[in-house]
XYZ file of C-alpha atoms in Angstrom:
731
model
C 0.128 0.078 0.066
C 1.633 2.924 -1.423
C -0.430 6.075 -1.032
C 0.246 8.921 1.528
C 2.664 11.674 1.038
C 4.259 12.015 4.628
C 3.839 15.736 4.750
C 5.532 16.021 8.094
C 8.692 14.639 6.850
C 8.928 18.226 4.301
C 11.171 18.672 2.807
C 12.610 15.570 1.962
C 9.020 13.922 1.307
C 6.925 15.485 -1.434
C 3.966 14.423 -3.444
C 6.314 13.514 -6.371
C 8.477 11.779 -4.204
C 6.873 10.384 -0.713
C 8.613 9.358 2.211
C 8.115 5.204 1.045
C 10.745 6.073 -1.903
C 13.074 7.764 0.509
C 16.029 5.552 2.206
C 14.986 7.353 5.892
C 16.593 4.286 8.326
C 19.218 2.554 6.001
C 20.258 2.263 2.818
C 17.432 1.187 1.132
C 13.721 3.071 0.877
C 11.282 2.228 3.112
C 8.956 0.708 0.113
C 12.159 -1.472 -0.703
C 12.430 -2.660 3.089
C 8.781 -3.525 3.076
C 9.114 -5.518 0.018
C 11.937 -7.488 1.240
C 9.998 -7.879 4.590
C 6.910 -9.653 2.778
C 9.091 -11.403 -0.108
C 9.238 -14.812 1.538
C 5.297 -14.690 2.524
C 4.333 -15.076 -1.106
C 5.380 -18.483 -1.745
C 3.514 -19.353 -4.662
C 1.390 -16.419 -4.514
C 2.421 -12.827 -5.652
C 2.924 -9.431 -3.843
C 0.529 -6.628 -5.198
C 1.642 -3.172 -4.975
C -1.068 -0.535 -4.935
C 0.341 3.137 -5.805
C -0.428 6.343 -7.745
C 0.035 6.715 -11.500
C 2.558 9.346 -10.806
C 4.712 7.010 -8.734
C 4.919 4.330 -11.009
C 8.667 4.634 -11.991
C 9.430 4.772 -8.145
C 7.938 1.288 -7.805
C 9.387 -0.034 -10.686
C 13.109 1.129 -10.484
C 13.106 0.111 -6.698
C 11.311 -3.235 -7.476
C 13.733 -3.594 -10.431
C 16.891 -2.957 -8.022
C 15.636 -6.238 -5.877
C 14.824 -7.928 -8.816
C 11.436 -8.669 -7.479
C 9.741 -7.070 -10.511
C 8.809 -10.630 -11.928
C 7.169 -11.607 -8.899
C 4.989 -8.507 -8.385
C 1.616 -7.310 -9.992
C 1.253 -3.462 -9.925
C -1.943 -1.886 -9.619
C -1.955 2.143 -10.046
C -4.577 4.061 -9.162
C -5.797 7.138 -11.462
C -6.650 9.150 -8.316
C -5.954 8.654 -4.579
C -9.335 7.519 -2.770
C -7.797 6.545 0.740
C -7.005 3.351 1.923
C -10.445 1.754 1.623
C -10.621 2.045 -2.328
C -6.929 0.469 -2.454
C -7.540 -2.400 -0.215
C -10.805 -3.107 -2.196
C -8.976 -3.204 -5.609
C -6.346 -5.639 -4.528
C -8.885 -7.872 -2.544
C -11.224 -7.355 -5.695
C -8.134 -8.507 -8.147
C -6.939 -11.329 -5.551
C -10.593 -12.825 -5.478
C -10.810 -13.166 -9.275
C -7.634 -15.340 -9.203
C -7.887 -17.211 -5.954
C -11.154 -17.272 -3.907
C -9.502 -18.996 -0.705
C -6.436 -16.523 -0.990
C -5.445 -14.469 2.226
C -4.372 -10.877 1.554
C -1.745 -9.528 3.797
C -2.089 -5.581 3.612
C 1.312 -3.622 4.618
C 2.088 -0.091 4.678
C 4.998 0.383 2.658
C 6.256 3.097 4.853
C 6.632 1.589 7.982
C 9.928 0.511 9.727
C 10.328 -2.708 11.046
C 13.967 -3.985 11.866
C 12.815 -7.628 12.884
C 11.692 -8.888 9.399
C 11.782 -12.577 10.875
C 9.078 -11.305 14.151
C 7.146 -9.714 11.417
C 6.392 -12.723 9.250
C 6.062 -15.013 12.149
C 3.004 -12.582 13.384
C 1.643 -12.723 10.132
C 1.634 -16.328 9.957
C -0.086 -16.695 12.927
C -2.619 -13.975 11.805
C -3.384 -15.896 8.531
C -4.762 -18.804 10.390
C -7.489 -16.499 11.974
C -7.940 -14.680 8.811
C -8.561 -17.739 6.674
C -11.429 -18.706 9.316
C -13.049 -15.626 8.545
C -11.246 -13.005 10.928
C -10.143 -9.575 9.830
C -6.712 -9.323 12.204
C -4.902 -6.175 12.810
C -1.222 -6.240 14.374
C -0.922 -4.272 17.764
C 2.161 -3.241 18.956
C 2.734 -3.294 22.265
C 3.469 0.673 23.045
C 6.924 1.694 24.487
C 6.001 5.389 25.324
C 2.946 7.368 25.754
C 2.753 8.350 21.778
C 0.304 10.943 20.567
C 1.441 10.019 16.969
C -0.417 6.727 16.821
C -4.225 5.263 16.900
C -4.799 2.670 19.662
C -6.744 -0.532 20.027
C -8.350 -2.460 23.008
C -8.033 -5.782 23.167
C -10.546 -8.173 24.752
C -7.152 -10.187 25.952
C -3.851 -11.435 25.496
C -2.172 -12.846 22.115
C -4.909 -12.974 19.191
C -8.145 -11.462 20.622
C -11.068 -9.846 19.520
C -10.993 -5.925 19.353
C -13.164 -3.887 21.824
C -12.543 -0.648 20.433
C -10.425 1.735 18.187
C -9.094 4.984 19.444
C -7.958 7.671 17.448
C -4.639 9.525 18.281
C -5.202 10.923 21.519
C -3.641 13.517 23.528
C -0.671 12.760 25.946
C -2.638 11.906 29.249
C -5.200 9.961 27.620
C -2.200 7.872 25.573
C -0.423 7.228 29.324
C -4.258 6.128 30.478
C -4.557 3.807 27.406
C -1.053 2.112 27.973
C -1.971 1.685 31.477
C -5.390 -0.033 30.404
C -3.439 -2.873 28.125
C -3.982 -0.674 24.881
C -1.993 -1.464 21.816
C -0.600 0.877 19.101
C -2.730 0.439 15.595
C -0.033 -0.587 13.149
C -2.175 -0.220 10.251
C -1.488 -4.045 8.643
C -4.183 -6.019 8.195
C -4.119 -9.829 7.158
C -7.875 -10.901 5.977
C -9.135 -13.446 3.615
C -9.893 -11.740 0.022
C -13.480 -13.034 0.192
C -13.939 -11.943 3.883
C -12.742 -8.286 3.037
C -15.159 -8.088 -0.102
C -18.375 -9.083 2.002
C -17.387 -6.525 4.457
C -17.105 -3.922 1.929
C -20.173 -4.870 0.308
C -22.236 -4.703 3.542
C -20.580 -1.443 5.301
C -19.126 0.348 2.294
C -21.097 -0.953 -0.864
C -20.240 2.408 -3.025
C -16.358 1.545 -2.381
C -16.664 -2.061 -3.254
C -18.756 -1.448 -6.593
C -16.242 1.273 -8.004
C -13.169 -1.222 -7.067
C -14.717 -3.957 -8.933
C -15.545 -1.963 -11.621
C -12.126 -0.195 -12.071
C -10.752 -3.752 -12.806
C -13.060 -4.559 -15.829
C -11.495 -4.533 -19.492
C -7.946 -3.841 -18.103
C -5.153 -5.043 -20.517
C -2.928 -8.073 -19.165
C 0.221 -7.255 -17.846
C 2.017 -6.928 -14.371
C 1.262 -2.945 -14.172
C -2.027 -2.322 -14.563
C -3.958 1.378 -14.370
C -7.260 0.941 -12.864
C -10.192 2.136 -14.936
C -11.820 5.701 -14.241
C -14.380 3.742 -12.508
C -11.830 3.776 -9.232
C -12.412 7.769 -9.437
C -16.125 7.147 -8.099
C -15.086 5.350 -4.939
C -15.823 7.392 -1.482
C -12.503 8.633 -0.183
C -12.451 6.845 3.120
C -10.054 4.925 5.289
C -10.471 1.367 5.938
C -10.594 2.038 9.504
C -13.711 4.396 9.110
C -15.275 2.251 6.505
C -14.819 -1.514 7.820
C -12.991 -1.671 11.003
C -14.925 0.462 13.177
C -18.128 -1.298 12.422
C -17.255 -4.910 11.547
C -17.883 -7.872 14.071
C -14.692 -9.711 12.834
C -11.953 -7.337 13.765
C -9.316 -9.056 15.789
C -5.970 -7.897 16.663
C -2.779 -9.944 17.592
C -0.363 -8.231 19.919
C 3.332 -8.423 19.113
C 6.370 -6.899 20.622
C 8.636 -6.118 17.840
C 10.034 -2.814 17.175
C 7.807 -0.705 14.826
C 7.279 2.608 14.066
C 5.617 4.324 10.827
C 8.353 7.054 10.785
C 5.914 9.504 10.699
C 8.103 12.734 11.749
C 11.712 13.483 11.958
C 12.031 12.305 15.618
C 11.203 8.844 14.657
C 13.641 9.331 11.982
C 16.403 10.310 14.840
C 15.302 7.811 17.084
C 16.164 4.953 14.455
C 20.129 5.740 14.693
C 20.276 5.284 10.824
C 18.477 8.330 9.748
C 21.637 10.617 9.089
C 22.338 11.108 5.533
C 24.766 13.127 3.363
C 27.821 15.042 4.574
C 28.063 16.824 7.738
C 30.388 18.197 10.352
C 29.315 18.340 13.962
C 31.044 20.736 16.301
C 30.071 21.112 20.172
C 26.630 19.391 19.191
C 24.802 16.471 20.037
C 21.307 14.546 19.362
C 21.032 16.246 16.203
C 19.416 14.757 13.019
C 21.072 16.100 9.573
C 20.608 14.880 5.910
C 21.696 16.593 3.105
C 21.871 15.945 -0.583
C 25.011 14.928 -2.636
C 27.189 17.703 -2.825
C 26.056 19.656 0.216
C 27.870 20.034 3.362
C 25.977 20.871 6.484
C 28.166 22.237 9.597
C 26.653 22.198 12.773
C 27.932 24.013 15.586
C 26.744 24.377 19.398
C 23.535 23.144 19.049
C 21.568 20.213 20.169
C 18.150 18.234 19.322
C 17.907 19.557 16.004
C 16.359 18.159 12.986
C 18.505 19.500 9.910
C 17.243 18.485 6.506
C 18.435 20.041 3.649
C 17.107 19.537 0.358
C 18.439 21.690 -3.090
C 15.573 24.104 -3.076
C 14.336 24.179 0.796
C 15.978 23.456 4.313
C 14.045 22.853 7.554
C 15.730 23.193 11.090
C 13.271 22.483 14.108
C 13.475 21.296 17.518
C 12.852 17.295 17.534
C 10.629 17.784 20.145
C 8.269 19.786 17.698
C 9.010 17.562 15.080
C 5.105 16.590 15.030
C 4.282 20.212 14.220
C 6.223 20.464 10.904
C 2.833 20.538 8.967
C 2.286 24.023 10.375
C 5.370 24.825 8.542
C 4.087 23.273 5.404
C 0.815 24.893 5.690
C 2.735 28.256 5.663
C 4.788 27.356 2.767
C 1.481 26.488 1.024
C 0.285 29.741 1.722
C 3.767 31.974 0.426
C 6.115 29.729 -1.349
C 3.884 26.992 -3.040
C 6.624 25.960 -5.477
C 8.624 24.284 -2.572
C 5.871 22.225 -1.756
C 7.076 19.877 -4.432
C 9.744 19.191 -6.150
C 10.229 20.864 -9.454
C 9.610 18.373 -12.157
C 10.671 18.972 -15.974
C 7.598 18.974 -18.170
C 7.616 16.338 -20.474
C 8.111 17.429 -24.115
C 4.783 18.221 -25.916
C 3.941 16.480 -28.936
C 3.886 19.558 -31.225
C 7.284 20.505 -29.707
C 8.899 17.049 -30.094
C 7.536 17.236 -33.830
C 9.625 20.780 -34.619
C 12.538 19.199 -32.690
C 12.440 16.289 -34.747
C 11.922 18.196 -38.430
C 15.210 20.527 -37.094
C 17.245 17.246 -36.576
C 16.431 15.775 -39.594
C 16.906 18.955 -41.840
C 20.208 19.882 -40.237
C 21.860 16.760 -38.971
C 20.539 13.164 -40.049
C 19.504 13.809 -44.090
C 22.702 15.802 -44.604
C 24.759 13.331 -42.986
C 23.685 9.967 -44.800
C 23.369 12.065 -48.315
C 26.764 12.369 -48.140
C 28.982 9.732 -45.877
C 25.967 7.758 -46.240
C 26.053 7.547 -50.349
C 29.089 7.053 -52.195
C 30.116 8.639 -55.500
C 28.399 6.038 -57.455
C 25.329 5.932 -55.842
C 25.710 3.002 -53.351
C 24.315 3.701 -50.018
C 26.436 2.766 -46.888
C 25.022 -0.352 -44.471
C 25.932 1.486 -41.182
C 27.722 4.494 -39.794
C 29.544 4.371 -36.354
C 28.460 6.709 -33.833
C 31.082 8.964 -34.379
C 30.337 9.324 -38.391
C 32.648 6.406 -40.034
C 31.177 4.469 -43.026
C 31.290 0.662 -41.753
C 32.528 -1.645 -44.786
C 30.058 -4.074 -44.920
C 27.898 -6.446 -47.376
C 25.256 -4.215 -49.147
C 21.451 -5.721 -48.900
C 19.067 -4.568 -51.401
C 16.487 -3.467 -48.760
C 18.854 -1.186 -47.655
C 19.369 0.434 -50.970
C 15.693 0.697 -51.710
C 14.769 1.866 -48.418
C 17.037 4.921 -48.612
C 15.672 5.691 -52.000
C 12.381 5.915 -50.539
C 13.860 7.925 -47.612
C 15.139 10.615 -49.818
C 12.306 10.962 -52.001
C 10.181 11.201 -48.764
C 12.468 13.776 -47.757
C 11.910 15.935 -51.001
C 8.132 15.082 -50.833
C 8.621 16.896 -46.961
C 10.239 20.080 -48.820
C 13.874 19.166 -47.607
C 16.295 21.425 -49.722
C 19.408 19.155 -49.692
C 20.564 16.870 -52.059
C 17.800 14.510 -52.488
C 17.650 14.472 -56.046
C 20.971 13.008 -56.352
C 20.660 10.541 -53.975
C 17.300 9.120 -55.408
C 18.556 9.404 -58.783
C 22.093 7.786 -58.502
C 20.460 5.349 -56.199
C 17.981 4.257 -58.665
C 20.697 3.951 -61.121
C 22.779 1.953 -58.782
C 19.723 -0.349 -57.874
C 18.995 -1.286 -61.586
C 22.838 -1.251 -62.490
C 23.831 -3.774 -59.581
C 20.677 -5.481 -57.875
C 18.364 -6.297 -60.749
C 18.831 -9.835 -61.788
C 18.286 -10.609 -65.931
C 14.643 -11.869 -64.876
C 13.887 -8.787 -63.414
C 13.899 -9.646 -59.756
C 16.066 -8.415 -57.167
C 18.998 -10.345 -55.772
C 19.480 -9.744 -51.874
C 23.359 -8.969 -51.553
C 26.169 -7.553 -53.147
C 29.636 -7.250 -51.595
C 31.081 -3.964 -49.918
C 32.458 -3.261 -53.399
C 29.107 -3.928 -55.287
C 29.716 -7.413 -56.802
C 26.649 -10.045 -56.636
C 26.946 -12.052 -53.327
C 23.805 -13.732 -52.915
C 21.334 -14.471 -55.876
C 18.255 -15.055 -53.633
C 14.973 -12.878 -54.502
C 13.393 -12.359 -50.965
C 9.897 -11.464 -51.245
C 10.829 -9.088 -48.643
C 13.548 -7.124 -50.820
C 10.981 -7.134 -53.972
C 8.349 -5.195 -51.598
C 11.066 -2.511 -50.779
C 12.079 -2.457 -54.414
C 8.646 -1.872 -55.628
C 8.423 0.970 -52.684
C 11.607 2.527 -53.777
C 10.409 2.566 -57.493
C 7.090 4.231 -56.769
C 8.605 6.998 -54.801
C 11.474 7.532 -57.014
C 10.139 7.248 -60.799
C 8.758 10.934 -60.939
C 12.356 12.018 -60.209
C 14.147 9.494 -62.750
C 14.917 10.495 -66.163
C 12.499 7.617 -67.698
C 9.478 7.350 -65.261
C 8.199 5.288 -68.053
C 10.769 3.006 -67.562
C 10.833 2.892 -63.605
C 7.224 2.059 -63.542
C 7.804 -0.631 -66.356
C 10.382 -2.242 -63.940
C 7.772 -2.364 -61.202
C 5.115 -4.060 -63.300
C 7.742 -6.521 -64.444
C 8.346 -7.419 -60.746
C 4.554 -7.460 -59.925
C 4.224 -10.069 -62.856
C 7.049 -12.253 -61.655
C 5.287 -12.505 -58.085
C 1.852 -13.679 -59.714
C 4.199 -16.888 -60.334
C 4.802 -16.924 -56.635
C 1.441 -16.909 -55.563
C 0.414 -19.930 -53.571
C -3.062 -21.578 -54.207
C -4.606 -20.557 -50.995
C -3.291 -16.901 -51.095
C 0.123 -15.456 -50.332
C 3.535 -15.752 -51.033
C 6.007 -18.037 -49.867
C 9.478 -16.551 -48.338
C 12.906 -17.652 -48.834
C 14.782 -18.593 -45.870
C 13.955 -20.259 -42.264
C 10.512 -19.095 -41.844
C 9.013 -19.428 -45.459
C 5.652 -18.628 -44.229
C 5.495 -15.371 -42.377
C 3.395 -12.262 -42.214
C 6.384 -9.475 -42.295
C 6.966 -9.937 -45.709
C 3.413 -9.218 -46.735
C 2.998 -6.725 -44.462
C 5.783 -4.329 -46.970
C 4.141 -5.658 -50.092
C 0.861 -4.232 -48.581
C 2.944 -0.916 -48.012
C 4.223 -0.906 -51.762
C 0.681 -1.823 -53.226
C -0.833 1.190 -51.131
C 1.932 3.655 -52.094
C 1.152 2.724 -55.885
C -2.627 2.785 -55.703
C -2.070 6.142 -53.975
C 0.267 7.382 -56.360
C -1.992 6.907 -59.543
C -1.063 3.226 -60.180
C -3.055 0.800 -62.348
C -5.994 -1.011 -60.671
C -4.298 -4.107 -59.957
C -2.197 -2.494 -57.260
C -5.382 -2.191 -55.153
C -6.621 -5.553 -55.704
C -3.094 -7.146 -54.666
C -3.744 -4.809 -51.578
C -7.113 -6.357 -50.842
C -5.823 -9.924 -51.169
C -3.000 -9.129 -48.666
C -5.609 -7.348 -46.481
C -7.883 -10.335 -46.345
C -5.125 -12.727 -46.179
C -4.099 -10.929 -42.794
C -7.816 -10.884 -41.868
C -8.145 -14.778 -42.036
C -5.066 -15.826 -41.001
C -2.551 -13.594 -39.846
C -4.398 -11.748 -36.939
C -5.784 -14.156 -34.288
C -9.625 -13.465 -34.187
C -10.385 -13.958 -30.702
C -6.875 -12.017 -29.196
C -6.855 -9.545 -31.803
C -3.101 -10.002 -32.291
C -0.850 -10.517 -35.375
C 1.215 -13.264 -35.332
C 4.675 -13.449 -37.217
C 5.216 -17.397 -38.261
C 3.023 -20.163 -39.803
C 3.005 -23.348 -41.714
C 2.124 -24.157 -44.846
C -1.661 -24.044 -44.333
C -1.339 -20.493 -42.528
C -1.747 -22.141 -39.345
C 0.419 -20.756 -36.054
C 3.752 -22.241 -36.619
C 4.193 -25.001 -33.835
C 6.613 -24.062 -30.829
C 7.850 -20.625 -29.830
C 7.685 -19.335 -33.435
C 3.830 -19.503 -33.343
C 3.763 -17.797 -30.124
C 5.853 -14.932 -30.986
C 4.177 -11.643 -31.174
C 6.153 -8.184 -31.970
C 4.719 -4.994 -30.864
C 6.140 -2.939 -33.344
C 4.409 -5.100 -35.901
C 1.158 -4.720 -34.153
C 1.398 -0.967 -34.824
C 2.972 -1.284 -38.658
C 0.209 -3.335 -39.628
C -2.645 -1.220 -37.612
C -1.156 1.823 -39.842
C -1.299 -0.150 -42.879
C -4.938 -1.238 -42.406
C -5.869 1.919 -41.232
C -4.535 3.562 -44.696
C -6.448 0.584 -46.297
C -9.890 1.204 -44.609
C -9.760 4.937 -45.248
C -9.072 4.183 -49.289
C -12.144 1.698 -49.042
C -14.464 3.163 -46.481
C -13.940 -0.005 -44.236
C -15.106 0.345 -40.787
C -14.379 -3.327 -39.355
C -10.856 -2.992 -40.751
C -10.509 0.395 -39.021
C -11.505 -1.598 -35.802
C -9.432 -4.278 -36.220
C -6.280 -1.506 -36.516
C -7.147 -0.065 -33.626
C -7.672 -3.517 -31.639
C -4.116 -4.211 -32.952
C -2.712 -1.334 -31.618
C -4.116 -2.110 -27.977
C -2.613 -5.399 -28.208
C 0.851 -3.699 -29.249
C 0.691 -1.384 -26.458
C 0.701 -4.325 -24.274
C 4.582 -4.396 -25.296
C 5.051 -0.739 -24.086
C 7.749 -1.552 -21.167
C 7.177 0.629 -17.882
C 9.983 3.286 -18.754
C 7.213 3.761 -21.723
C 9.575 2.312 -24.574
C 8.192 -0.635 -27.085
C 10.010 -3.655 -26.713
C 10.948 -5.977 -29.377
C 8.665 -9.100 -28.624
C 5.993 -10.468 -26.210
C 4.087 -13.638 -25.756
C 0.592 -13.983 -26.313
C -0.383 -13.186 -22.915
C 1.263 -9.629 -23.553
C 4.430 -10.659 -21.138
C 7.463 -9.291 -22.609
C 10.081 -11.685 -23.766
C 12.828 -9.480 -22.573
C 14.037 -5.662 -22.391
C 15.446 -5.451 -25.723
C 13.751 -2.431 -27.246
C 14.968 -1.508 -30.973
C 14.545 1.900 -32.634
C 11.739 1.026 -35.166
C 9.010 -0.069 -33.235
C 9.306 3.310 -31.489
C 8.469 5.011 -35.232
C 5.705 2.466 -35.877
C 4.237 3.013 -32.376
C 4.094 6.820 -33.498
C 3.043 6.090 -36.793
C -0.116 4.027 -35.759
C -1.046 6.538 -32.936
C -0.923 9.518 -35.202
C -3.119 7.767 -38.202
C -5.480 6.241 -35.574
C -6.231 9.714 -34.052
C -7.145 11.115 -37.032
C -10.164 9.250 -37.261
C -10.965 9.315 -33.420
C -13.018 11.470 -31.675
C -13.093 13.447 -28.262
C -11.374 11.460 -25.521
C -10.202 8.728 -27.956
C -8.291 11.026 -29.872
C -6.763 12.237 -27.100
C -5.665 8.753 -26.096
C -4.008 8.515 -29.521
C -2.490 11.791 -29.178
C -0.950 10.924 -25.622
C 0.381 7.609 -27.279
C 2.062 9.517 -29.853
C 3.613 12.037 -27.496
C 4.885 9.028 -25.667
C 6.271 7.242 -28.768
C 8.296 10.144 -29.907
C 9.776 10.873 -26.712
C 10.816 7.257 -26.867
C 12.322 7.763 -30.123
C 14.227 10.798 -28.972
C 16.356 8.709 -26.398
C 17.711 6.662 -29.496
C 18.579 9.671 -31.794
C 21.990 11.378 -31.356
C 22.593 15.152 -32.024
C 25.093 14.197 -34.644
C 22.400 12.813 -37.051
C 22.888 9.173 -36.341
C 21.337 6.888 -33.890
C 21.538 3.748 -31.411
C 19.842 0.695 -32.492
C 19.291 -1.631 -29.347
C 17.986 -0.816 -26.186
C 18.504 -3.153 -22.928
C 15.935 -1.693 -20.733
C 17.419 0.770 -18.003
C 20.601 -0.898 -18.681
C 21.227 1.241 -21.810
C 22.390 0.642 -25.367
C 24.622 -1.735 -27.117
C 27.631 0.122 -28.513
C 27.166 -0.561 -32.116
C 26.787 1.235 -35.473
C 23.781 3.185 -36.536
C 22.191 0.782 -39.544
C 21.307 2.806 -42.245
C 17.818 1.059 -42.449
C 16.635 3.031 -39.526
C 16.054 5.780 -41.797
C 13.197 4.623 -43.517
C 11.402 4.010 -40.303
C 12.131 7.517 -39.039
C 11.251 9.166 -42.240
C 7.882 7.531 -42.277
C 7.317 8.540 -38.665
C 8.057 12.042 -39.927
C 5.829 11.950 -42.859
C 3.067 10.612 -40.665
C 3.559 13.440 -38.415
C 3.438 16.130 -40.884
C 0.196 14.454 -42.686
C -1.689 13.769 -39.375
C -0.875 17.600 -37.994
C -2.578 18.783 -40.959
C -5.475 16.646 -41.187
C -5.928 17.274 -37.343
C -5.432 20.835 -37.295
C -3.285 20.427 -34.061
C -3.049 24.327 -33.475
C 1.067 24.519 -33.670
C 1.259 25.436 -37.504
C 4.648 24.357 -37.091
C 4.030 21.027 -36.749
C 3.884 20.331 -40.259
C 6.356 22.806 -41.476
C 8.048 21.373 -44.343
C 11.634 20.026 -43.817
C 13.124 22.866 -46.215
């Protein structure tokens, strides 16, 4: 349970980084200590974390540091609605998976040094919880504290609760201790079924909102609760259930416990000091300072001195409970210091302007010069410091680069795009086309034939390049004739049941068909004959009948000769980038045909692809059929396809749906910026938060980048996205 903001621990605890995510008593944060304390209790179960959406990155980053992320389900609240709603959502999630399960509800910001004693108490309480009791842990008091609530037990050990008492004054606290009261620790052990029943009976509005918030959520180990969660009454579990129920029990425990609610409690742990400081003739002080700040303390005692980059608190430790009053004055006079100043994420229009500047000034000039030799051959890759890598030359790269520079010309770039396109086309025809009119797949670095195989994938990109470059060639009719010749040869490859067989390890695949569909749509949109549209229709029909799972709404990669899912792991592979890329193509096709059903299918593909967006908002390479990632690797190109699909779907959406797609597009563009370097090259493979593989930039990525920018400009015009510069030409 990761709610709460820890106001009394200002200036270290703020809304964007509350106390549970700060190391306050040792090297780990309180949240991490809590996770370590409860992890051995999980067994075959799961740790469920309920937190706010704004704290998503803290939860994920700190679980990853403990290597616990794979054993955790994270439920994110769209809005804080207090502890009753949070517990109701967790119980409903649990109950849907195991009607017999027991939930252990643990606050994430408590300090319990003796982990094993805590676990022993939970195990004892769980037996009673399985019999229908709601057990809370009552800590034997060590002082007449006014910071905690109190519980009056019926007797020693595990006993029924007579009464709950609010935080008392000091005299009442002393009286409570004499009468055998316990501190209310705020930890609860209860079966999911029992809690659900009690909530239905005593707080039905909470139960209903929590249950509805879990409906129709995409699968994954991080789920944002639906907007129905906002409808839950804002009430604590104490008021909603515990003070009314007849099932409340308390287990008395005597291990050390503190909710570390104020600086005096931090000081008492003896582990709360942080950062650099010097004491001179001073005692009993707590000092905390950020990295790079030194605090000197002279001739004082019993003080908390807490420094942050923008604020400093100095207070008598005996007045630590009163820090809230200082925070209220800060709220009135200096509200900018209530929270850490967070940089605003770059907006879609600002990111688009920067995208255009980067292409115009850095990427396109670099790849048109160093990236293409005098004979028109395009380089396969450039090192990150701009050196040409001497590698075998693939036909698909030659074709992609021709298309990219033709696209740059269409978008208004004033650099040498014509020369890049014309020289590239000449070299394509001279070196890559075989005598039968099809394209060979590979040349040596010097341009000699190396692999004569005619790949369907390569023919698709040659067709795309020929369409893009024909109007700039010396003889456009000859270019179109070459394209028609390839199309005729492909008819000979057509399988009886539809589709084409690819060469290589996976002969029956969706990917090569995807790029052939792109080429056909380009020729149709560019004024080609009706056969291009017919071929596009056939590919879309094949995708709808075989490539896309009708129940799951996802597209597979590999198949057998009957276009059934391939056996084993290949048949279970789903690539988020291809879900987005197909969504983009189906949306284009649906718009040409006025096909509402096909547009709906494009949206389903997009939604499934979105399951492959990592916790730090990057599209990963591969997921399983249940949406779980197969690894952390995330290449550049899925980010561009995410961006393209979100933008084109936003064009046909309305109101809230349009806003959702535009927010996705903004996230995708921010993800893409992680890969792009100022000098016009890019990193290709990211391994999660571990960073990028150090390797040369593949030229083939320019096709994806230019495609994303082209869609960006088109969508900006169609959506009238207020910022005129968004669709400003590259020139």
